[in-house]
Coordinates of C-alpha atoms in Angstrom, one line a residue:
Chain A
G101 CA 101.7 103.2 93.2
Q102 CA 105.3 104.1 92.5
Q103 CA 107.5 101.2 90.7
L104 CA 110.8 100.3 90.7
N105 CA 112.4 98.4 87.8
Q106 CA 115.4 96.3 89.3
S107 CA 117.5 94.1 87.1
P108 CA 118.8 91.6 86.7
Q109 CA 116.5 89.4 88.5
S110 CA 119.1 86.9 89.1
M111 CA 122.9 86.6 88.7
F112 CA 125.0 83.5 88.4
I113 CA 128.6 84.5 88.9
Q114 CA 132.0 82.7 89.5
E115 CA 133.8 83.9 92.9
G116 CA 135.9 86.8 92.2
E117 CA 134.0 88.2 89.8
D118 CA 132.5 91.9 89.7
V119 CA 128.9 92.5 89.8
S120 CA 126.5 95.2 88.8
M121 CA 122.8 95.9 89.3
N122 CA 120.6 98.9 88.8
C123 CA 117.1 100.2 89.2
T124 CA 115.1 102.5 87.4
S125 CA 112.1 104.6 88.1
S126 CA 109.6 106.7 85.9
S127 CA 109.7 109.3 88.4
I128 CA 112.1 111.2 90.6
F129 CA 113.3 109.8 94.1
N130 CA 114.7 111.9 96.8
T131 CA 116.8 109.1 98.1
W132 CA 118.0 105.8 97.2
L133 CA 118.8 102.9 99.4
W134 CA 120.5 99.4 98.7
Y135 CA 119.5 96.3 101.0
K136 CA 120.8 93.0 101.2
Q137 CA 118.4 90.3 102.4
E138 CA 119.4 86.8 103.4
P139 CA 116.8 83.8 104.1
G140 CA 114.6 84.2 107.0
E141 CA 116.2 87.8 107.8
G142 CA 114.9 91.5 107.4
P143 CA 116.8 93.5 105.0
V144 CA 120.1 95.0 106.0
L145 CA 121.0 98.5 104.7
L146 CA 124.2 98.5 102.6
I147 CA 124.2 102.0 101.3
A148 CA 122.2 105.1 101.5
L149 CA 122.3 107.9 98.9
Y150 CA 120.7 111.5 99.4
K151 CA 121.9 113.8 96.6
A152 CA 121.9 113.3 92.8
G153 CA 125.3 112.3 91.6
E154 CA 126.4 111.0 94.9
L155 CA 128.9 108.2 94.8
T156 CA 129.3 106.2 98.0
S157 CA 131.3 103.1 98.8
N158 CA 131.3 100.7 101.8
G159 CA 134.0 98.3 101.6
R160 CA 133.6 96.3 98.0
L161 CA 130.3 97.9 97.6
T162 CA 129.8 101.0 95.4
A163 CA 126.4 102.9 94.5
Q164 CA 125.4 106.1 92.8
F165 CA 122.4 108.3 92.7
G166 CA 121.7 108.9 89.2
I167 CA 121.9 112.5 88.3
T168 CA 118.6 112.6 86.9
R169 CA 117.3 111.0 90.1
K170 CA 115.4 108.4 88.4
D171 CA 118.1 105.7 88.8
S172 CA 120.9 104.3 91.0
F173 CA 123.6 101.3 90.6
L174 CA 125.0 99.0 92.9
N175 CA 128.4 97.4 92.2
I176 CA 130.2 94.7 94.2
S177 CA 133.6 94.2 93.4
A178 CA 135.7 90.9 93.7
S179 CA 132.6 88.8 95.0
I180 CA 133.1 86.3 97.6
P181 CA 130.7 83.6 98.9
S182 CA 129.0 85.5 101.7
D183 CA 127.9 88.0 99.0
V184 CA 125.3 85.4 98.1
G185 CA 121.6 87.0 99.0
I186 CA 118.7 89.1 97.5
Y187 CA 119.9 92.6 96.7
F188 CA 117.0 95.2 96.7
C189 CA 117.0 98.7 95.6
A190 CA 114.6 101.0 97.4
G191 CA 113.9 104.7 97.6
H192 CA 111.5 107.6 98.7
S193 CA 109.6 109.2 96.0
V194 CA 108.9 113.0 96.2
G195 CA 106.6 113.4 99.4
A196 CA 106.7 109.9 100.3
D197 CA 107.3 108.7 103.7
G198 CA 107.1 105.0 103.1
L199 CA 109.9 103.3 100.8
T200 CA 109.4 101.8 97.2
F201 CA 111.2 98.5 96.8
G202 CA 112.5 97.0 93.7
K203 CA 111.7 93.1 93.1
G204 CA 115.3 92.4 94.1
T205 CA 118.4 90.8 92.3
H206 CA 119.2 87.4 93.3
L207 CA 122.9 86.8 93.5
I208 CA 124.4 83.4 93.5
I209 CA 128.1 82.8 93.4
Q210 CA 129.6 79.7 92.2
P211 CA 132.9 78.7 93.9
Chain B
E120 CA 124.9 97.2 117.8
P121 CA 121.0 98.4 118.5
E122 CA 118.3 96.2 117.0
V123 CA 114.8 96.1 116.3
T124 CA 113.0 93.3 117.9
Q125 CA 110.1 91.4 116.7
T126 CA 108.0 88.8 118.2
P127 CA 107.0 86.2 117.6
S128 CA 109.3 85.2 114.7
H129 CA 106.4 82.7 113.5
Q130 CA 102.6 83.0 113.8
V131 CA 100.1 80.5 112.7
T132 CA 96.4 81.6 112.8
Q133 CA 93.0 80.6 111.7
M134 CA 91.5 82.7 109.0
G135 CA 89.1 85.2 110.6
Q136 CA 91.0 85.5 113.8
E137 CA 92.7 88.6 115.0
V138 CA 96.5 88.9 115.4
I139 CA 99.0 91.1 117.0
L140 CA 102.4 91.5 115.9
R141 CA 104.8 93.1 118.3
C142 CA 107.9 95.3 117.6
V143 CA 110.6 97.0 119.9
P144 CA 112.1 99.9 118.0
I145 CA 115.5 101.4 118.6
S146 CA 115.0 103.3 121.7
N147 CA 116.2 106.6 120.4
H148 CA 114.3 106.3 117.0
L149 CA 111.4 108.3 116.3
Y150 CA 109.9 106.9 113.0
F151 CA 108.4 103.5 113.0
Y152 CA 107.1 101.6 110.1
W153 CA 105.4 98.1 109.2
Y154 CA 106.2 96.4 106.0
R155 CA 105.2 93.2 104.3
Q156 CA 106.7 90.7 102.2
I157 CA 105.0 87.9 100.6
L158 CA 106.8 84.9 100.1
G159 CA 109.4 85.2 97.0
Q160 CA 108.2 88.9 96.3
K161 CA 109.4 92.6 97.0
V162 CA 108.7 94.3 100.4
E163 CA 105.9 96.4 100.5
F164 CA 105.3 99.5 102.6
L165 CA 102.3 99.4 104.9
V166 CA 102.4 102.2 107.3
S167 CA 104.5 104.8 108.9
F168 CA 104.3 106.4 112.3
Y169 CA 105.5 109.3 113.8
N170 CA 104.6 111.7 116.9
N171 CA 102.0 109.0 117.8
E172 CA 99.8 109.2 114.9
I173 CA 99.9 107.5 111.4
S174 CA 101.7 109.7 109.0
E175 CA 101.2 107.7 105.6
K176 CA 99.7 104.5 104.9
S177 CA 99.4 102.4 101.8
E178 CA 96.2 101.1 100.0
I179 CA 97.3 97.6 101.3
F180 CA 96.5 99.2 105.0
D181 CA 92.6 98.9 105.0
D182 CA 90.4 98.9 108.0
Q183 CA 91.5 95.4 109.0
F184 CA 95.0 97.0 110.0
S185 CA 95.4 99.2 112.9
V186 CA 98.8 100.2 114.6
E187 CA 99.5 101.3 118.2
R188 CA 102.3 102.4 120.3
P189 CA 101.0 101.5 123.6
D190 CA 104.0 102.6 125.8
G191 CA 107.2 104.1 125.1
S192 CA 109.1 101.2 123.7
N193 CA 106.6 98.6 121.9
F194 CA 105.0 99.3 118.5
T195 CA 102.2 96.8 117.3
L196 CA 100.4 96.0 114.2
K197 CA 97.0 94.4 114.7
I198 CA 95.0 92.4 112.0
R199 CA 91.5 92.3 113.2
S200 CA 90.1 89.5 110.9
T201 CA 92.9 87.4 109.1
K202 CA 92.6 86.4 105.4
L203 CA 94.5 83.9 103.7
E204 CA 96.3 86.6 101.6
D205 CA 97.5 88.2 104.7
S206 CA 100.0 85.4 105.0
A207 CA 103.7 87.1 104.6
M208 CA 106.5 88.1 106.5
Y209 CA 105.8 91.3 108.3
F210 CA 108.6 93.5 109.1
C211 CA 109.1 96.5 111.5
A212 CA 111.6 99.2 111.0
S213 CA 112.5 102.3 112.7
K214 CA 114.8 105.3 112.1
S215 CA 116.0 108.4 113.8
W216 CA 115.2 110.8 111.2
Q217 CA 113.2 111.4 108.1
Y218 CA 115.6 110.3 105.3
D219 CA 117.9 108.1 107.4
G220 CA 118.0 104.3 106.3
Y221 CA 115.9 102.2 108.1
T222 CA 116.9 99.4 110.6
F223 CA 114.5 96.4 109.9
G224 CA 113.7 93.8 112.6
S225 CA 114.1 89.9 111.7
G226 CA 110.5 89.7 110.9
T227 CA 107.4 87.8 112.0
R228 CA 106.2 85.0 109.6
L229 CA 102.5 84.9 109.6
T230 CA 100.5 82.1 108.3
V231 CA 96.9 82.2 107.8
V232 CA 95.3 78.9 107.5

């Protein structure tokens, strides 16, 4: 099946720092979505991207749909303690109804 | 804010037993999904359901799995004869249009012993 390579696997940062994570695919995706998951909960949608080159913000979060349609990044500015969690990229490959997820980036913030 | 509701939150079952996981999607949504997440791993697609039929299923969704929308509100996942490797979090999700972002439920943790 489709594979998404998400990096980094984990990040240990200081509160207030900016964060950047990305996902790449060997094939074209029609949509890119970024989710956050906290322990014992389901993934919560942060940002949805539908067009190549699209840059979308949601508060301190900014994500872009790569122009090749094979990658996306998520940036978090001025991190705060509640940003802790696992961030997943996900997307629809061409013709697929189900989402393919990345393996997640575990964000840990040190005060 | 509308929610996807899943019950039970945790189910323990003996290997070989049948389990039914229940979901109530958001009421005006048309597309319904089941995903699973083995502990510490990524979320994996199982099946999508639209217009009262399966529209896509993954290779994980074999003959032991089935889905049903028995009435206008519930969406169920049945595992006919559970195996140890079926232990995972199972997430139901729904959305209102094809490429919308999904709303996920909080999941059912299935433990097969």
